[in-house]
mmCIF file of C-alpha atoms in Angstrom:
data_model
loop_
_atom_site.group_PDB
_atom_site.id
_atom_site.type_symbol
_atom_site.label_atom_id
_atom_site.label_comp_id
_atom_site.label_asym_id
_atom_site.label_seq_id
_atom_site.Cartn_x
_atom_site.Cartn_y
_atom_site.Cartn_z
ATOM 1 C CA MET A 1343 -76.330 -21.343 -68.090
ATOM 2 C CA ASN A 1344 -76.069 -21.075 -64.344
ATOM 3 C CA TRP A 1345 -75.282 -17.365 -63.855
ATOM 4 C CA ILE A 1346 -74.719 -17.786 -60.093
ATOM 5 C CA SER A 1347 -71.919 -20.321 -60.476
ATOM 6 C CA ASN A 1348 -70.554 -18.893 -63.730
ATOM 7 C CA TYR A 1349 -70.608 -15.188 -62.904
ATOM 8 C CA VAL A 1350 -71.605 -14.252 -59.344
ATOM 9 C CA ARG A 1351 -69.420 -16.722 -57.464
ATOM 10 C CA PRO A 1352 -66.198 -16.025 -59.428
ATOM 11 C CA ARG A 1353 -66.830 -12.297 -58.993
ATOM 12 C CA ILE A 1354 -67.241 -12.621 -55.231
ATOM 13 C CA ASN A 1355 -64.131 -14.812 -54.976
ATOM 14 C CA SER A 1356 -62.078 -12.314 -56.957
ATOM 15 C CA ILE A 1357 -63.132 -9.485 -54.641
ATOM 16 C CA PHE A 1358 -62.319 -11.280 -51.393
ATOM 17 C CA SER A 1359 -59.150 -12.977 -52.652
ATOM 18 C CA ARG A 1360 -57.690 -9.788 -54.055
ATOM 19 C CA ARG A 1361 -54.277 -9.117 -52.555
ATOM 20 C CA GLU A 1362 -53.493 -5.633 -51.372
ATOM 21 C CA VAL A 1363 -50.411 -4.076 -52.977
ATOM 22 C CA PRO A 1364 -48.064 -2.543 -50.372
ATOM 23 C CA GLU A 1365 -47.811 1.238 -50.604
ATOM 24 C CA ASN A 1366 -44.010 1.283 -50.316
ATOM 25 C CA LEU A 1367 -43.289 -0.640 -53.529
ATOM 26 C CA TRP A 1368 -42.944 2.561 -55.544
ATOM 27 C CA SER A 1369 -41.285 5.910 -54.901
ATOM 28 C CA LYS A 1370 -41.667 9.139 -56.822
ATOM 29 C CA CYS A 1371 -38.590 11.157 -57.754
ATOM 30 C CA ASP A 1372 -38.910 14.680 -56.331
ATOM 31 C CA GLU A 1373 -36.995 16.112 -59.282
ATOM 32 C CA CYS A 1374 -38.437 14.499 -62.429
ATOM 33 C CA GLY A 1375 -41.607 12.851 -61.073
ATOM 34 C CA GLN A 1376 -40.630 9.401 -62.353
ATOM 35 C CA MET A 1377 -42.171 6.456 -60.490
ATOM 36 C CA LEU A 1378 -39.378 4.130 -59.362
ATOM 37 C CA PHE A 1379 -39.625 0.531 -58.179
ATOM 38 C CA HIS A 1380 -38.226 0.305 -54.641
ATOM 39 C CA ARG A 1381 -35.735 -2.486 -55.425
ATOM 40 C CA GLU A 1382 -34.339 -0.661 -58.433
ATOM 41 C CA LEU A 1383 -34.008 2.513 -56.368
ATOM 42 C CA ALA A 1384 -32.271 0.682 -53.492
ATOM 43 C CA GLU A 1385 -29.820 -1.002 -55.863
ATOM 44 C CA ASN A 1386 -28.977 2.443 -57.248
ATOM 45 C CA LEU A 1387 -28.294 3.798 -53.711
ATOM 46 C CA ASN A 1388 -31.447 5.977 -53.735
ATOM 47 C CA VAL A 1389 -30.311 7.849 -56.840
ATOM 48 C CA CYS A 1390 -32.934 8.323 -59.541
ATOM 49 C CA PRO A 1391 -31.799 6.339 -62.621
ATOM 50 C CA ASN A 1392 -33.824 8.679 -64.847
ATOM 51 C CA CYS A 1393 -32.457 12.107 -63.865
ATOM 52 C CA GLY A 1394 -29.659 11.362 -61.347
ATOM 53 C CA HIS A 1395 -31.410 13.126 -58.466
ATOM 54 C CA HIS A 1396 -29.865 12.087 -55.132
ATOM 55 C CA MET A 1397 -32.545 11.190 -52.599
ATOM 56 C CA ALA A 1398 -32.005 10.771 -48.862
ATOM 57 C CA ILE A 1399 -30.360 7.557 -47.713
ATOM 58 C CA LYS A 1400 -30.190 6.285 -44.140
ATOM 59 C CA PRO A 1401 -26.789 5.793 -42.460
ATOM 60 C CA ARG A 1402 -27.116 1.993 -42.205
ATOM 61 C CA GLU A 1403 -28.003 1.698 -45.882
ATOM 62 C CA ARG A 1404 -25.104 3.974 -46.788
ATOM 63 C CA PHE A 1405 -22.652 1.997 -44.654
ATOM 64 C CA ALA A 1406 -23.891 -1.306 -46.094
ATOM 65 C CA ALA A 1407 -22.844 -0.089 -49.542
ATOM 66 C CA PHE A 1408 -19.763 1.814 -48.355
ATOM 67 C CA PHE A 1409 -17.905 -0.727 -46.211
ATOM 68 C CA ASP A 1410 -16.333 -3.806 -47.788
ATOM 69 C CA GLY A 1411 -18.929 -6.559 -47.898
ATOM 70 C CA GLY A 1412 -21.325 -4.311 -45.989
ATOM 71 C CA ILE A 1413 -19.537 -5.338 -42.770
ATOM 72 C CA PHE A 1414 -19.017 -2.755 -40.025
ATOM 73 C CA THR A 1415 -18.985 -2.541 -36.234
ATOM 74 C CA GLU A 1416 -20.776 0.206 -34.350
ATOM 75 C CA VAL A 1417 -18.724 2.396 -32.029
ATOM 76 C CA ARG A 1418 -20.328 3.058 -28.656
ATOM 77 C CA VAL A 1419 -21.325 6.672 -28.015
ATOM 78 C CA PRO A 1420 -21.717 8.008 -24.436
ATOM 79 C CA GLU A 1421 -25.346 8.799 -23.615
ATOM 80 C CA PRO A 1422 -25.997 12.432 -22.593
ATOM 81 C CA ILE A 1423 -28.840 13.626 -20.356
ATOM 82 C CA GLN A 1424 -31.951 13.136 -22.465
ATOM 83 C CA ASP A 1425 -33.865 16.345 -21.687
ATOM 84 C CA PRO A 1426 -31.588 18.678 -19.710
ATOM 85 C CA LEU A 1427 -33.818 21.780 -20.103
ATOM 86 C CA GLN A 1428 -37.191 20.036 -19.623
ATOM 87 C CA PHE A 1429 -38.096 21.665 -22.918
ATOM 88 C CA ARG A 1430 -41.614 21.836 -24.290
ATOM 89 C CA ASP A 1431 -43.061 23.552 -27.358
ATOM 90 C CA GLN A 1432 -46.093 22.004 -29.073
ATOM 91 C CA LYS A 1433 -44.872 18.695 -27.637
ATOM 92 C CA LYS A 1434 -42.547 17.625 -24.877
ATOM 93 C CA TYR A 1435 -38.979 17.089 -26.081
ATOM 94 C CA VAL A 1436 -38.957 13.555 -24.647
ATOM 95 C CA ASP A 1437 -42.071 12.772 -26.707
ATOM 96 C CA ARG A 1438 -40.352 14.034 -29.865
ATOM 97 C CA ILE A 1439 -37.392 11.756 -29.122
ATOM 98 C CA LYS A 1440 -39.676 8.759 -28.651
ATOM 99 C CA GLU A 1441 -41.444 9.506 -31.934
ATOM 100 C CA ALA A 1442 -38.141 9.902 -33.808
ATOM 101 C CA ARG A 1443 -36.848 6.614 -32.420
ATOM 102 C CA ARG A 1444 -40.068 4.857 -33.361
ATOM 103 C CA THR A 1445 -40.140 6.119 -36.945
ATOM 104 C CA THR A 1446 -36.412 5.727 -37.710
ATOM 105 C CA GLY A 1447 -35.521 2.704 -35.576
ATOM 106 C CA GLU A 1448 -32.348 4.529 -34.491
ATOM 107 C CA LYS A 1449 -31.237 5.704 -31.065
ATOM 108 C CA GLU A 1450 -30.181 9.147 -32.284
ATOM 109 C CA ALA A 1451 -29.327 11.271 -35.323
ATOM 110 C CA MET A 1452 -25.783 9.985 -35.812
ATOM 111 C CA LEU A 1453 -24.246 6.551 -36.377
ATOM 112 C CA VAL A 1454 -20.561 5.816 -35.758
ATOM 113 C CA ALA A 1455 -18.946 2.706 -37.235
ATOM 114 C CA GLU A 1456 -15.574 1.154 -37.954
ATOM 115 C CA GLY A 1457 -14.564 -1.210 -40.726
ATOM 116 C CA GLU A 1458 -12.648 -1.411 -43.991
ATOM 117 C CA VAL A 1459 -13.200 0.415 -47.263
ATOM 118 C CA GLY A 1460 -11.093 -0.883 -50.125
ATOM 119 C CA ARG A 1461 -9.171 -2.824 -47.450
ATOM 120 C CA THR A 1462 -8.327 0.489 -45.772
ATOM 121 C CA PRO A 1463 -9.371 0.516 -42.078
ATOM 122 C CA ILE A 1464 -11.380 3.648 -41.252
ATOM 123 C CA ILE A 1465 -13.840 5.188 -38.807
ATOM 124 C CA ALA A 1466 -17.021 6.539 -40.407
ATOM 125 C CA VAL A 1467 -19.770 8.806 -39.099
ATOM 126 C CA ALA A 1468 -23.130 9.510 -40.774
ATOM 127 C CA GLN A 1469 -26.065 11.729 -39.844
ATOM 128 C CA ASP A 1470 -29.670 10.650 -40.247
ATOM 129 C CA PHE A 1471 -31.768 13.554 -41.534
ATOM 130 C CA SER A 1472 -34.979 11.632 -40.888
ATOM 131 C CA TYR A 1473 -34.221 11.788 -37.132
ATOM 132 C CA MET A 1474 -35.385 15.290 -36.151
ATOM 133 C CA ALA A 1475 -33.792 16.715 -39.303
ATOM 134 C CA GLY A 1476 -30.394 15.349 -38.260
ATOM 135 C CA SER A 1477 -30.180 18.201 -35.766
ATOM 136 C CA MET A 1478 -27.008 18.668 -33.750
ATOM 137 C CA GLY A 1479 -27.591 17.994 -30.078
ATOM 138 C CA MET A 1480 -25.362 16.708 -27.297
ATOM 139 C CA TYR A 1481 -25.511 13.149 -28.617
ATOM 140 C CA VAL A 1482 -24.186 14.256 -32.018
ATOM 141 C CA GLY A 1483 -21.341 16.082 -30.276
ATOM 142 C CA ASN A 1484 -20.554 12.993 -28.211
ATOM 143 C CA ALA A 1485 -20.664 10.852 -31.365
ATOM 144 C CA ILE A 1486 -18.078 12.946 -33.204
ATOM 145 C CA ILE A 1487 -15.812 13.051 -30.152
ATOM 146 C CA ALA A 1488 -16.137 9.265 -29.736
ATOM 147 C CA ALA A 1489 -15.318 8.785 -33.425
ATOM 148 C CA ALA A 1490 -12.271 11.072 -33.236
ATOM 149 C CA GLU A 1491 -10.976 9.379 -30.080
ATOM 150 C CA ARG A 1492 -11.428 5.953 -31.653
ATOM 151 C CA ALA A 1493 -9.648 7.100 -34.811
ATOM 152 C CA VAL A 1494 -6.683 8.420 -32.799
ATOM 153 C CA GLU A 1495 -6.583 5.243 -30.695
ATOM 154 C CA LEU A 1496 -6.496 2.939 -33.747
ATOM 155 C CA ARG A 1497 -4.549 5.352 -35.978
ATOM 156 C CA ARG A 1498 -7.290 5.387 -38.608
ATOM 157 C CA PRO A 1499 -8.691 8.175 -40.818
ATOM 158 C CA LEU A 1500 -12.175 9.556 -40.198
ATOM 159 C CA VAL A 1501 -14.840 9.933 -42.889
ATOM 160 C CA LEU A 1502 -17.972 11.924 -42.053
ATOM 161 C CA PHE A 1503 -21.259 12.109 -44.004
ATOM 162 C CA SER A 1504 -23.178 15.210 -42.941
ATOM 163 C CA ALA A 1505 -26.928 15.808 -43.331
ATOM 164 C CA ALA A 1506 -28.501 18.249 -40.910
ATOM 165 C CA GLY A 1507 -30.901 21.110 -40.486
ATOM 166 C CA GLY A 1508 -28.669 22.796 -37.903
ATOM 167 C CA ALA A 1509 -28.549 22.882 -34.114
ATOM 168 C CA ARG A 1510 -31.299 21.294 -32.005
ATOM 169 C CA MET A 1511 -33.296 24.121 -30.452
ATOM 170 C CA GLN A 1512 -34.749 21.856 -27.751
ATOM 171 C CA GLU A 1513 -31.305 21.745 -26.124
ATOM 172 C CA GLY A 1514 -30.669 25.489 -26.342
ATOM 173 C CA ILE A 1515 -27.129 26.686 -25.603
ATOM 174 C CA LEU A 1516 -26.045 23.100 -24.915
ATOM 175 C CA SER A 1517 -26.609 22.372 -28.588
ATOM 176 C CA LEU A 1518 -24.553 25.378 -29.684
ATOM 177 C CA MET A 1519 -21.731 24.243 -27.401
ATOM 178 C CA GLN A 1520 -21.290 21.208 -29.672
ATOM 179 C CA MET A 1521 -19.755 23.493 -32.302
ATOM 180 C CA PRO A 1522 -16.532 24.177 -30.322
ATOM 181 C CA ARG A 1523 -16.542 20.626 -28.895
ATOM 182 C CA THR A 1524 -16.589 19.030 -32.339
ATOM 183 C CA THR A 1525 -14.016 21.541 -33.607
ATOM 184 C CA VAL A 1526 -11.654 20.397 -30.847
ATOM 185 C CA ALA A 1527 -12.330 16.769 -31.833
ATOM 186 C CA VAL A 1528 -11.327 17.527 -35.432
ATOM 187 C CA GLN A 1529 -8.191 19.262 -34.154
ATOM 188 C CA MET A 1530 -7.277 16.043 -32.309
ATOM 189 C CA LEU A 1531 -7.224 14.256 -35.668
ATOM 190 C CA LYS A 1532 -5.072 16.913 -37.272
ATOM 191 C CA GLU A 1533 -2.558 16.860 -34.413
ATOM 192 C CA ALA A 1534 -2.375 13.074 -34.743
ATOM 193 C CA GLY A 1535 -1.685 13.429 -38.483
ATOM 194 C CA LEU A 1536 -4.820 11.503 -39.472
ATOM 195 C CA PRO A 1537 -6.913 12.353 -42.556
ATOM 196 C CA TYR A 1538 -10.397 13.771 -42.071
ATOM 197 C CA ILE A 1539 -12.700 13.652 -45.103
ATOM 198 C CA VAL A 1540 -16.162 15.224 -45.119
ATOM 199 C CA VAL A 1541 -18.928 14.274 -47.542
ATOM 200 C CA LEU A 1542 -21.663 16.916 -47.511
ATOM 201 C CA THR A 1543 -25.077 15.550 -48.476
ATOM 202 C CA HIS A 1544 -28.433 17.255 -48.932
ATOM 203 C CA PRO A 1545 -29.050 19.280 -46.858
ATOM 204 C CA THR A 1546 -26.167 20.431 -44.645
ATOM 205 C CA THR A 1547 -27.120 23.692 -42.968
ATOM 206 C CA GLY A 1548 -26.875 25.816 -39.827
ATOM 207 C CA GLY A 1549 -24.369 25.264 -37.033
ATOM 208 C CA VAL A 1550 -23.225 21.970 -38.568
ATOM 209 C CA THR A 1551 -21.876 23.909 -41.565
ATOM 210 C CA ALA A 1552 -20.261 26.387 -39.182
ATOM 211 C CA SER A 1553 -18.277 23.652 -37.418
ATOM 212 C CA TYR A 1554 -17.217 20.074 -38.174
ATOM 213 C CA ALA A 1555 -18.835 19.815 -41.630
ATOM 214 C CA MET A 1556 -16.471 22.376 -43.172
ATOM 215 C CA LEU A 1557 -13.220 21.407 -41.454
ATOM 216 C CA GLY A 1558 -12.208 18.415 -43.575
ATOM 217 C CA ASP A 1559 -8.832 17.977 -45.213
ATOM 218 C CA VAL A 1560 -10.882 17.200 -48.318
ATOM 219 C CA GLN A 1561 -14.441 18.496 -48.836
ATOM 220 C CA ILE A 1562 -16.639 16.399 -51.128
ATOM 221 C CA ALA A 1563 -20.332 16.924 -51.839
ATOM 222 C CA GLU A 1564 -23.058 14.920 -53.510
ATOM 223 C CA PRO A 1565 -24.639 16.527 -56.603
ATOM 224 C CA GLY A 1566 -27.348 19.083 -55.908
ATOM 225 C CA ALA A 1567 -26.779 19.171 -52.146
ATOM 226 C CA LEU A 1568 -27.868 22.359 -50.345
ATOM 227 C CA ILE A 1569 -24.917 23.541 -48.236
ATOM 228 C CA CYS A 1570 -25.262 26.755 -46.247
ATOM 229 C CA PHE A 1571 -25.497 28.429 -42.862
ATOM 230 C CA ALA A 1572 -28.631 30.491 -43.515
ATOM 231 C CA GLY A 1573 -30.938 29.220 -46.245
ATOM 232 C CA PRO A 1574 -31.549 31.044 -49.537
ATOM 233 C CA ARG A 1575 -35.100 32.062 -48.554
ATOM 234 C CA VAL A 1576 -33.829 33.792 -45.399
ATOM 235 C CA ILE A 1577 -31.084 35.568 -47.351
ATOM 236 C CA GLU A 1578 -33.511 36.745 -50.041
ATOM 237 C CA GLN A 1579 -35.872 38.156 -47.402
ATOM 238 C CA THR A 1580 -32.949 39.899 -45.661
ATOM 239 C CA ILE A 1581 -31.215 41.529 -48.628
ATOM 240 C CA ARG A 1582 -34.407 41.783 -50.740
ATOM 241 C CA GLU A 1583 -32.649 40.656 -53.887
ATOM 242 C CA THR A 1584 -33.040 37.672 -56.173
ATOM 243 C CA LEU A 1585 -30.249 35.156 -55.683
ATOM 244 C CA PRO A 1586 -28.339 33.511 -58.565
ATOM 245 C CA GLU A 1587 -29.694 30.224 -59.916
ATOM 246 C CA GLY A 1588 -28.325 27.246 -58.022
ATOM 247 C CA PHE A 1589 -27.133 29.481 -55.164
ATOM 248 C CA GLN A 1590 -25.684 27.479 -52.222
ATOM 249 C CA ARG A 1591 -25.930 24.204 -54.122
ATOM 250 C CA ALA A 1592 -22.910 21.892 -54.310
ATOM 251 C CA GLU A 1593 -21.998 22.863 -57.888
ATOM 252 C CA TYR A 1594 -22.170 26.585 -57.046
ATOM 253 C CA LEU A 1595 -19.896 26.120 -54.034
ATOM 254 C CA LEU A 1596 -17.441 24.086 -56.097
ATOM 255 C CA ASP A 1597 -17.201 26.879 -58.678
ATOM 256 C CA HIS A 1598 -16.545 29.392 -55.872
ATOM 257 C CA GLY A 1599 -13.807 27.417 -54.120
ATOM 258 C CA MET A 1600 -15.745 26.126 -51.103
ATOM 259 C CA LEU A 1601 -15.504 22.450 -52.111
ATOM 260 C CA ASP A 1602 -12.852 20.186 -53.583
ATOM 261 C CA ARG A 1603 -15.113 17.746 -55.416
ATOM 262 C CA VAL A 1604 -18.742 17.054 -56.349
ATOM 263 C CA THR A 1605 -19.049 13.302 -56.755
ATOM 264 C CA PRO A 1606 -22.087 11.098 -57.514
ATOM 265 C CA ARG A 1607 -22.996 8.670 -54.737
ATOM 266 C CA GLY A 1608 -22.137 5.593 -56.794
ATOM 267 C CA LYS A 1609 -18.535 6.770 -57.269
ATOM 268 C CA LEU A 1610 -17.922 8.022 -53.723
ATOM 269 C CA LYS A 1611 -16.415 4.823 -52.354
ATOM 270 C CA ASP A 1612 -13.711 4.495 -55.013
ATOM 271 C CA GLU A 1613 -12.867 8.187 -54.808
ATOM 272 C CA ILE A 1614 -12.607 8.199 -51.010
ATOM 273 C CA VAL A 1615 -10.407 5.089 -51.051
ATOM 274 C CA THR A 1616 -8.086 6.747 -53.593
ATOM 275 C CA ILE A 1617 -7.856 9.981 -51.574
ATOM 276 C CA LEU A 1618 -7.312 8.185 -48.256
ATOM 277 C CA ARG A 1619 -4.499 6.035 -49.577
ATOM 278 C CA MET A 1620 -2.820 9.095 -51.084
ATOM 279 C CA LEU A 1621 -3.037 10.962 -47.776
ATOM 280 C CA LEU A 1622 -1.786 7.905 -45.872
ATOM 281 C CA ARG A 1623 1.034 7.470 -48.427
ATOM 282 C CA GLU A 1624 -0.033 3.939 -49.171
ATOM 283 C CA PRO A 1625 -0.053 2.173 -52.576
ATOM 284 C CA PRO A 1626 -3.289 2.183 -54.629
ATOM 285 C CA ALA A 1627 -5.981 -0.173 -53.440
ATOM 286 C CA VAL A 1628 -6.333 -3.595 -55.066
ATOM 287 C CA MET A 1629 -9.634 -3.437 -56.913
ATOM 288 C CA ALA A 1630 -10.117 -7.230 -57.216
ATOM 289 C CA ASP A 1631 -9.175 -10.203 -55.055
ATOM 290 C CA LEU A 1632 -7.030 -12.980 -56.526
ATOM 291 C CA PRO A 1633 -7.729 -16.596 -55.498
ATOM 292 C CA PRO A 1634 -5.436 -18.132 -52.830
ATOM 293 C CA PRO A 1635 -2.283 -19.927 -54.122
ATOM 294 C CA ALA A 1636 -3.766 -23.390 -53.413
ATOM 295 C CA GLN A 1637 -6.744 -22.655 -55.646
ATOM 296 C CA VAL A 1638 -4.489 -21.339 -58.403
ATOM 297 C CA ALA A 1639 -2.430 -24.565 -58.306
ATOM 298 C CA SER A 1640 -5.540 -26.730 -58.567
ATOM 299 C CA VAL A 1641 -6.728 -24.755 -61.601
ATOM 300 C CA ILE A 1642 -3.366 -25.336 -63.318
ATOM 301 C CA GLU A 1643 -3.286 -29.037 -62.497
ATOM 302 C CA ALA A 1644 -6.843 -29.688 -63.741
ATOM 303 C CA PRO A 1645 -6.088 -29.252 -67.488
ATOM 304 C CA ALA A 1646 -2.967 -31.403 -67.134
ATOM 305 C CA ALA A 1647 -4.997 -34.209 -65.571
ATOM 306 C CA ALA A 1648 -7.578 -33.941 -68.308
ATOM 307 C CA ALA A 1649 -4.882 -34.234 -71.000
ATOM 308 C CA GLU A 1650 -3.593 -37.488 -69.489
#
């Protein structure tokens, strides 16, 4: 027995030919701890199939599942001054922006798009929490104004998906000024008689909750979403009392009249289409496409030809 060729060489080959498994193939559910295969999780719109926990989802991924056929066109947003206050804390603000753009691949914390949902033309806006916690700066204000103006121009409803940690401190008072600016933008929609639907996702907090995120004609939330102005930890430390279980979560707010619906992510599209068409006084959406008349005729003629 040649132990070099029979044992040593195969062992060496197995070590050097071993393929490395990518680290992003599996994700762990924050709620139940279940390990989830990335494809299965993506197909389920980043909702844990084991416990139903709704994980974060990026705007482009959300729009790909939300718009018909995943087809949408981005709406241009005016660029504000990048660092108006020359702000610096532990890092320069411009360096934080560069890092956020590198890690997310997005220009800013909000994406504006137009397309069709259930064959209903709409304008949609979504915040990216992974971009500096989806914080509301001048760009976010410009994005909502651009979306509202586009909606009024095309006579389309506006659907907004919020996810934010509040105002962006690096822009100071200029960030807080986006609250009245976005409120005026929402008022433009109301004066034009166009529906405005808000979907609050986890988390929606701070100045965002005190402005455009709570001004919808219909307020929908994803299950378990934290929705508040000041967080529960801050409130507990202020009043020095224990808060009720589930305080400031979507289900709690629904029970106390702050929301209209709490809807799982997988059912959001159908529900929004139904609500929009009711508000627009249009007939229910067609849930399936029929083949063109020419194709129908050929299907009918085929059995007749076979019988001959």
